[in-house]
Amino acid sequence: MPKFLRRRSIRGDPTPEKDDPFISVMAPPENETPAECEARLAAEAEAQKRSDAIDEEINRQRIENKKAPKSVRVLLLGQSESGKSTTLKNFQLINSSKAFRHERASWRAVVQLNVVRSVRLILDTITEAHASSSPIGNSSPSPSAIGFPRPRTESVDSQTLQPKVSSELLKLRMRLLPLQQVEEALLRKMTPAGSAEFEATHLSPVTNLPYKIRQGKFREIAINSTAHWKGAFGRLIATARASMDSAADIDFEDPNDPGVILHACADDITKLWNDQTVKQLLKAQKLRLESMAGFFLDSINRVTALRYVPTDDDILRARLKTLGVSEHRFTLKAAGNMVSHDWRVYDVGGARSLVSAWAPYFDDLDAIIFLAPISGFDEVLLEDSSVNKLEDSILLWKHVISNPLLKDTQIVLFLNKIDLFKAKLEAGIQFSEFVVSYGARPNDYESTSSYIRKKFGMLFKQNSPVPRVYYSHLTSMTDSKSTQQILMNVKDMVIREMLQSSSLV
């Protein structure tokens, strides 16, 4: 035994052989042969060599990161269906256009799923109307604490009856039931075990399909952000030349391609969407499919074609709900002679249950892009049918801007979905009916959008921990041309602010 260990034992300290866990773990095995000892020592030396190499690589990366320009960290925030994923797609379209070309096969499947979802909503409405001919009541909305009325729990005047569903419409519904197989096939391929969830829903006793549409409850897939669903629909490219073709990844010869059934049902889907009874049913339910994300019923012949390839606009319009947080990296060139920067854009789930997931990303942020879909002024949340969507956006806005951790973070507000907002106003929907504080002002886009903009600005001034400037834009994320210009301006603004805070400009 070494002298220092013997001295400890003589003084009355516990013997190391008995109580020191490291000695017992590191001790060679009993009855070890010389050959086994040599092999063990060689393995330990090899393990040490790998460990030293890993440490060296970590140190190298640390040194490179110190020399490289600081990454720009941007967080996309907003409620569900506010347009965060579409904003991210626009970032990709600006800076990673090749990625769009190679993902068209996957987005083709999402468009197909969106078509089926829209058709299923109509079929469920028909089923409910056929099952019950009772009138739909009406309750007057009561104002909420911040000037928004509580959403109606029912849809139309108590004297209005549901339109009668004809036998022809019921036959059309039966012919379209095979679309359920399309949905199931797409979901099986898109969602490996544990990578998806569904919204809570009530099923129709007739078709076993979800039918509580008035309460905003329907079956919608939600993909985990870590799931590699995009790789499920492509195919290997045989040649480099083929990879330049945007349709090369799509296997049009696949006998199980869901597009075959969709193509066969295209005429019936068109008849369903153009049926006057269906339009009356949807109007009675206050269900505006054309204002929902992922609406393609106005392009059925094109998107159900056997060799359909999604366009960039189709990909921007496609709706796929995501769960969790996803990080995306881009190398963006700055204006003038400024150096390029590595951007990290975080897309955080917008469901109410995921708001707490935002907090870990508040540290060391450079900018937050907050998306508020102003077209939701007459809609309610899927998670809570008693909460107006615009009211919820305002509450989230107050929560973000009042957070002391974000007092030095640049805030960019996108008042989004102005195209749908304009369409609703032009259709005669009264803004003041849902935002009672608006009063008797004109029901036009300029007046209403200006009012909303001032409302958000006033809240920012009242709730910000310190006086600061924020930037706001009226946007439509599905308009790629105007959105790209806005994002380029935001990009340059963020970098300039970073340089100013570092006293470099």
XYZ file of C-alpha atoms in Angstrom:
505
model
C 0.000 0.000 0.000
C 1.351 3.499 -0.797
C 2.744 5.448 2.165
C 0.097 8.235 2.079
C -2.701 5.673 2.120
C -1.064 3.799 4.997
C -0.756 7.054 6.957
C -4.490 7.740 6.537
C -5.296 4.270 7.818
C -2.926 4.656 10.782
C -4.650 7.925 11.778
C -7.945 6.053 11.926
C -9.356 7.122 8.504
C -11.442 4.516 6.651
C -9.352 2.294 4.463
C -9.613 3.403 0.797
C -9.924 -0.139 -0.455
C -13.095 -0.532 1.551
C -14.819 2.847 1.190
C -13.422 4.638 -1.884
C -15.815 3.888 -4.816
C -13.253 4.953 -7.424
C -10.677 2.405 -6.299
C -13.169 -0.429 -6.384
C -14.414 0.574 -9.840
C -10.971 1.153 -11.331
C -9.405 -1.952 -9.840
C -8.504 -4.637 -12.386
C -10.668 -7.750 -12.443
C -9.655 -10.535 -10.118
C -7.690 -13.386 -11.658
C -6.930 -11.287 -14.759
C -4.458 -12.965 -17.090
C -1.554 -11.032 -18.678
C -3.274 -11.222 -22.096
C -6.541 -9.889 -20.684
C -4.636 -7.132 -18.909
C -2.931 -6.120 -22.161
C -6.262 -6.080 -24.025
C -7.887 -4.019 -21.259
C -5.096 -1.462 -21.234
C -5.233 -1.190 -25.042
C -9.005 -0.609 -24.923
C -8.575 2.034 -22.215
C -5.899 3.751 -24.286
C -8.175 3.752 -27.341
C -11.070 5.145 -25.285
C -8.811 7.872 -23.918
C -7.704 8.703 -27.454
C -11.337 9.108 -28.601
C -12.112 11.214 -25.543
C -9.168 13.509 -26.237
C -10.283 13.853 -29.871
C -13.795 14.827 -28.772
C -12.416 17.400 -26.337
C -10.194 18.805 -29.058
C -13.151 19.114 -31.466
C -15.254 20.841 -28.807
C -12.470 23.322 -28.131
C -12.007 23.921 -31.855
C -15.712 24.633 -32.328
C -15.708 26.918 -29.289
C -12.832 28.930 -30.738
C -14.531 29.124 -34.148
C -17.782 30.267 -32.570
C -15.926 33.050 -30.764
C -14.344 34.222 -34.019
C -17.537 33.915 -36.092
C -20.213 36.642 -36.099
C -22.844 36.218 -33.422
C -25.849 34.177 -34.508
C -29.109 36.068 -34.844
C -31.770 34.372 -32.729
C -35.374 35.018 -33.766
C -38.455 33.565 -32.096
C -41.793 33.242 -33.930
C -44.703 33.665 -31.528
C -48.462 33.707 -31.916
C -51.559 31.635 -31.347
C -52.356 28.503 -33.297
C -52.983 29.199 -37.020
C -51.489 32.675 -36.746
C -49.099 32.057 -39.641
C -45.843 31.148 -37.865
C -45.146 28.099 -40.035
C -45.963 30.084 -43.173
C -43.531 32.795 -42.084
C -40.891 30.123 -41.647
C -41.641 28.786 -45.132
C -41.065 32.284 -46.503
C -37.668 32.381 -44.780
C -36.887 29.069 -46.475
C -38.166 30.304 -49.814
C -35.902 33.354 -49.631
C -32.772 31.565 -48.492
C -33.196 27.827 -49.171
C -35.193 27.599 -52.385
C -33.634 24.222 -53.230
C -35.185 22.766 -50.081
C -38.599 23.675 -51.455
C -37.876 21.775 -54.664
C -36.957 18.615 -52.778
C -39.933 18.814 -50.388
C -42.686 19.109 -52.976
C -43.597 15.418 -52.702
C -44.252 15.832 -48.979
C -46.227 19.052 -49.384
C -48.288 17.376 -52.125
C -49.462 14.943 -49.437
C -50.291 17.836 -47.078
C -52.364 19.560 -49.774
C -54.222 16.280 -50.352
C -54.845 16.012 -46.614
C -56.141 19.595 -46.566
C -58.583 18.824 -49.393
C -59.908 15.775 -47.557
C -60.226 17.778 -44.344
C -62.344 20.445 -46.067
C -64.575 17.827 -47.685
C -64.990 15.999 -44.372
C -66.118 19.216 -42.680
C -68.807 19.659 -45.335
C -69.903 16.019 -45.063
C -70.155 16.338 -41.295
C -72.292 19.438 -41.692
C -74.610 17.544 -44.048
C -74.800 14.604 -41.632
C -75.705 16.834 -38.696
C -78.302 18.766 -40.712
C -79.881 15.518 -41.914
C -79.930 14.066 -38.398
C -81.691 17.066 -36.924
C -84.178 19.485 -38.492
C -84.594 21.585 -35.344
C -83.945 25.341 -35.571
C -80.696 26.775 -34.366
C -81.085 29.250 -31.568
C -79.260 32.473 -31.002
C -77.905 34.196 -27.956
C -76.778 37.798 -27.864
C -73.075 38.233 -27.304
C -71.930 39.927 -24.124
C -68.845 42.151 -24.148
C -65.624 40.823 -22.663
C -63.309 42.729 -20.379
C -61.308 44.301 -23.202
C -64.099 45.235 -25.551
C -64.704 41.993 -27.444
C -68.077 40.260 -27.158
C -68.239 36.671 -26.080
C -68.628 34.529 -29.233
C -72.058 33.229 -30.073
C -72.549 29.650 -29.023
C -75.095 29.216 -31.799
C -75.094 30.473 -35.306
C -78.255 31.976 -36.730
C -81.576 33.507 -35.861
C -83.953 31.284 -33.914
C -86.533 31.514 -36.678
C -84.128 30.200 -39.306
C -84.392 26.504 -40.114
C -81.658 24.333 -41.495
C -81.995 23.907 -45.276
C -83.448 20.517 -46.144
C -80.882 17.981 -47.308
C -81.980 16.407 -50.584
C -81.603 12.753 -51.495
C -79.160 13.728 -54.252
C -76.946 15.447 -51.718
C -77.041 12.363 -49.505
C -76.008 10.211 -52.464
C -73.163 12.608 -53.168
C -72.086 12.283 -49.566
C -72.027 8.495 -49.866
C -69.921 8.644 -53.025
C -67.347 10.780 -51.218
C -66.999 8.563 -48.147
C -64.008 6.709 -49.738
C -62.024 9.874 -49.058
C -61.801 8.578 -45.503
C -59.436 5.918 -46.876
C -57.290 8.658 -48.410
C -56.995 10.406 -45.075
C -56.119 7.201 -43.236
C -53.493 6.261 -45.827
C -51.871 9.685 -45.658
C -51.858 9.716 -41.869
C -50.341 6.229 -41.614
C -47.489 7.245 -43.872
C -47.018 10.690 -42.373
C -47.138 9.831 -38.677
C -44.868 7.143 -37.254
C -45.945 5.827 -33.862
C -45.890 8.566 -31.264
C -45.277 11.447 -33.681
C -48.820 12.791 -33.970
C -51.806 13.803 -31.908
C -55.397 14.655 -32.737
C -57.669 17.392 -31.535
C -60.393 16.243 -29.181
C -63.590 15.691 -31.117
C -67.058 14.208 -30.965
C -67.974 11.592 -33.556
C -71.123 11.415 -35.609
C -73.291 8.418 -34.654
C -74.123 7.994 -38.345
C -70.753 8.021 -40.062
C -68.404 7.836 -37.054
C -66.969 11.128 -38.285
C -66.506 14.303 -36.206
C -69.531 16.575 -36.423
C -69.521 19.190 -33.636
C -68.484 21.947 -35.994
C -70.414 24.746 -34.326
C -68.199 24.415 -31.264
C -65.118 24.422 -33.484
C -64.314 20.763 -32.783
C -63.054 18.613 -35.608
C -60.365 16.056 -36.231
C -57.073 17.678 -37.091
C -53.687 16.058 -37.164
C -50.816 17.626 -35.234
C -47.293 16.513 -36.144
C -44.474 16.518 -33.618
C -41.760 18.916 -34.774
C -39.111 16.196 -34.318
C -40.863 13.732 -36.641
C -39.200 13.328 -40.038
C -42.495 13.125 -41.899
C -41.127 14.846 -44.998
C -38.988 11.829 -45.844
C -41.986 9.516 -46.093
C -43.217 10.678 -49.490
C -40.105 11.150 -51.592
C -38.193 8.615 -53.637
C -34.506 8.211 -54.401
C -33.233 10.236 -57.327
C -31.365 8.145 -59.866
C -29.332 10.905 -61.488
C -28.145 14.391 -60.692
C -30.027 15.661 -63.726
C -33.279 14.211 -62.431
C -32.808 16.002 -59.118
C -33.131 19.322 -60.931
C -36.729 18.452 -61.785
C -39.126 19.719 -59.120
C -41.377 16.686 -59.685
C -38.603 14.098 -59.641
C -39.197 13.192 -55.997
C -42.861 12.305 -56.612
C -43.631 8.693 -57.462
C -46.587 9.108 -59.810
C -46.525 5.381 -60.607
C -47.189 4.325 -57.002
C -50.344 2.135 -57.124
C -51.196 3.251 -53.583
C -50.927 6.947 -54.395
C -53.895 8.643 -52.619
C -54.031 11.076 -55.518
C -55.705 8.383 -57.645
C -58.813 8.327 -55.425
C -58.833 12.107 -55.140
C -58.665 12.407 -58.925
C -61.613 10.000 -59.284
C -63.637 12.094 -56.792
C -62.742 15.476 -58.292
C -66.069 16.038 -60.080
C -68.081 15.082 -57.002
C -65.985 17.365 -54.794
C -66.654 20.239 -57.213
C -70.396 19.479 -57.161
C -70.335 19.361 -53.367
C -68.568 22.705 -53.013
C -70.840 24.437 -55.564
C -74.103 22.971 -54.195
C -76.436 25.743 -53.040
C -77.769 23.712 -50.118
C -74.210 23.182 -48.904
C -73.540 26.902 -49.131
C -76.675 27.599 -47.086
C -75.665 25.012 -44.492
C -72.193 26.456 -44.162
C -73.569 29.972 -43.930
C -76.054 28.882 -41.257
C -73.180 27.368 -39.286
C -71.026 30.481 -39.814
C -68.414 28.129 -41.242
C -66.187 29.897 -43.798
C -63.959 27.207 -45.259
C -62.382 29.695 -47.639
C -60.987 31.628 -44.662
C -59.431 28.552 -43.076
C -55.781 27.639 -43.537
C -55.242 24.890 -46.095
C -58.247 25.731 -48.283
C -57.933 24.342 -51.836
C -61.546 23.650 -52.874
C -61.362 26.541 -55.328
C -58.565 24.700 -57.200
C -59.859 21.123 -57.144
C -59.195 20.243 -60.785
C -55.600 21.395 -60.473
C -54.665 19.893 -57.078
C -56.354 16.545 -57.804
C -54.679 16.081 -61.183
C -52.816 12.768 -61.415
C -49.471 14.489 -61.957
C -50.079 17.434 -59.644
C -46.947 19.178 -58.349
C -47.425 21.836 -55.636
C -46.366 25.376 -56.479
C -44.579 27.648 -54.025
C -47.906 29.350 -53.285
C -49.532 25.960 -52.626
C -46.826 25.124 -50.094
C -47.320 28.474 -48.370
C -51.083 27.898 -48.177
C -50.853 24.267 -47.029
C -51.823 23.702 -43.404
C -50.071 21.225 -41.096
C -50.288 21.775 -37.368
C -47.023 21.191 -35.499
C -46.304 20.364 -31.871
C -43.184 21.292 -29.949
C -40.340 23.601 -30.891
C -38.380 23.462 -34.122
C -35.119 25.254 -34.867
C -34.168 26.287 -38.393
C -30.818 27.740 -39.442
C -30.188 30.098 -42.332
C -27.223 32.087 -43.564
C -28.672 35.433 -44.581
C -26.823 38.144 -46.444
C -27.170 41.616 -45.034
C -27.652 44.844 -46.951
C -24.692 46.674 -48.441
C -21.279 45.470 -47.368
C -22.401 43.945 -44.065
C -21.206 40.418 -43.372
C -23.568 37.477 -43.616
C -25.047 36.172 -40.398
C -26.137 32.797 -39.171
C -29.814 33.051 -38.283
C -31.578 30.672 -35.939
C -35.346 30.901 -36.239
C -37.425 29.088 -33.613
C -41.008 28.091 -34.344
C -42.895 27.470 -31.100
C -46.285 25.788 -30.950
C -49.144 28.244 -30.608
C -51.665 26.108 -28.720
C -52.625 27.541 -25.338
C -51.133 24.531 -23.552
C -47.743 25.290 -25.151
C -47.410 28.932 -24.082
C -45.217 27.853 -21.154
C -42.776 26.341 -23.679
C -41.846 29.843 -24.860
C -40.013 30.824 -21.670
C -36.732 28.870 -22.228
C -36.257 30.730 -25.533
C -36.599 34.221 -24.015
C -32.955 34.258 -22.943
C -30.483 35.969 -25.293
C -33.009 36.628 -28.059
C -32.331 39.243 -30.715
C -35.874 39.608 -32.016
C -39.390 38.276 -31.677
C -41.748 38.199 -34.627
C -45.229 38.176 -33.118
C -48.052 37.174 -35.452
C -51.607 38.279 -34.749
C -54.176 37.018 -37.298
C -56.608 39.936 -37.425
C -58.986 37.958 -39.667
C -60.061 36.073 -36.548
C -62.057 38.982 -35.154
C -65.280 36.963 -35.656
C -63.872 33.520 -34.785
C -63.218 31.544 -31.618
C -60.347 29.389 -30.431
C -60.472 25.674 -31.132
C -59.243 25.039 -27.586
C -61.896 27.267 -25.988
C -65.016 28.239 -27.896
C -65.763 31.027 -25.382
C -62.671 33.052 -26.371
C -62.505 35.343 -29.378
C -59.352 34.816 -31.493
C -58.473 38.503 -31.734
C -58.979 38.920 -27.999
C -56.651 35.979 -27.396
C -53.990 37.533 -29.635
C -54.174 40.743 -27.644
C -53.785 38.881 -24.354
C -50.760 37.001 -25.711
C -49.315 40.287 -26.987
C -49.608 41.842 -23.512
C -47.994 38.739 -21.991
C -44.977 38.971 -24.309
C -44.333 42.728 -24.289
C -44.668 43.028 -20.506
C -42.111 40.282 -19.803
C -39.054 41.894 -18.156
C -36.751 39.294 -19.740
C -37.618 40.774 -23.143
C -37.115 44.470 -22.374
C -34.011 44.589 -24.609
C -35.420 42.335 -27.348
C -36.600 43.830 -30.616
C -40.301 43.244 -31.214
C -41.783 42.988 -34.712
C -45.563 42.740 -34.976
C -47.180 41.120 -38.008
C -50.900 41.881 -38.171
C -51.429 38.896 -40.393
C -54.038 37.462 -42.773
C -55.148 40.832 -44.111
C -56.384 39.151 -47.300
C -58.960 37.145 -45.324
C -59.699 40.205 -43.191
C -60.542 42.263 -46.289
C -62.704 39.447 -47.705
C -64.791 39.305 -44.531
C -65.370 43.043 -44.473
C -66.304 43.035 -48.162
C -68.740 40.169 -47.470
C -70.596 42.458 -45.073
C -69.379 41.114 -41.720
C -69.544 44.028 -39.290
C -66.322 44.570 -37.353
C -68.123 46.593 -34.671
C -70.439 43.661 -33.953
C -67.481 41.724 -32.552
C -65.266 44.609 -31.381
C -67.799 46.769 -29.587
C -65.244 49.451 -28.702
C -64.908 50.215 -32.426
C -68.298 51.945 -32.305
C -69.905 53.413 -35.424
C -66.739 53.902 -37.455
C -66.725 52.843 -41.133
C -66.633 49.108 -41.815
C -63.786 49.361 -44.334
C -60.284 47.933 -44.361
C -58.376 51.189 -43.870
C -60.388 52.264 -40.825
C -60.564 48.878 -39.117
C -56.923 47.928 -39.707
C -55.797 51.336 -38.467
C -57.885 50.863 -35.324
C -56.345 47.437 -34.634
C -52.855 48.779 -35.241
C -53.396 51.627 -32.781
C -54.869 49.193 -30.238
C -51.750 47.007 -30.304
C -49.506 50.102 -30.235
C -51.300 51.544 -27.207
C -50.963 48.249 -25.338
C -47.256 48.154 -26.176
C -46.734 51.659 -24.800
C -48.698 50.868 -21.617
C -47.179 47.458 -20.859
C -43.560 47.605 -22.017
C -41.166 47.526 -18.997
C -39.038 50.286 -20.590
C -39.713 52.874 -23.337
C -38.707 51.358 -26.667
C -39.609 51.178 -30.335
C -41.440 48.308 -31.995
C -42.187 47.681 -35.662
C -45.540 46.638 -37.092
C -46.590 45.434 -40.534
C -49.911 44.491 -42.110
C -49.138 41.172 -43.767
C -50.467 38.249 -45.713
C -47.931 35.448 -45.314
C -49.367 33.592 -48.309
C -48.413 36.529 -50.535
C -44.812 35.485 -51.050
C -43.727 38.584 -53.008
C -44.773 41.203 -50.452
C -43.826 38.981 -47.518
C -40.299 38.456 -48.803
C -39.800 42.219 -49.021
C -41.060 42.662 -45.461
C -38.813 39.873 -44.162
C -35.822 41.381 -45.934
C -36.534 44.727 -44.251
C -36.927 43.004 -40.878
C -33.663 41.124 -41.426
C -31.695 44.300 -42.158
C -33.349 46.130 -39.268
C -32.431 43.378 -36.777
C -28.793 43.320 -37.899
C -28.469 47.113 -37.744
C -29.903 47.148 -34.228
C -27.447 44.422 -33.207
C -24.515 46.425 -34.538
C -25.708 49.623 -32.870
C -26.065 47.873 -29.511
C -22.471 46.640 -29.965
C -21.307 50.197 -30.791
C -20.115 49.008 -34.194
C -22.181 51.492 -36.206
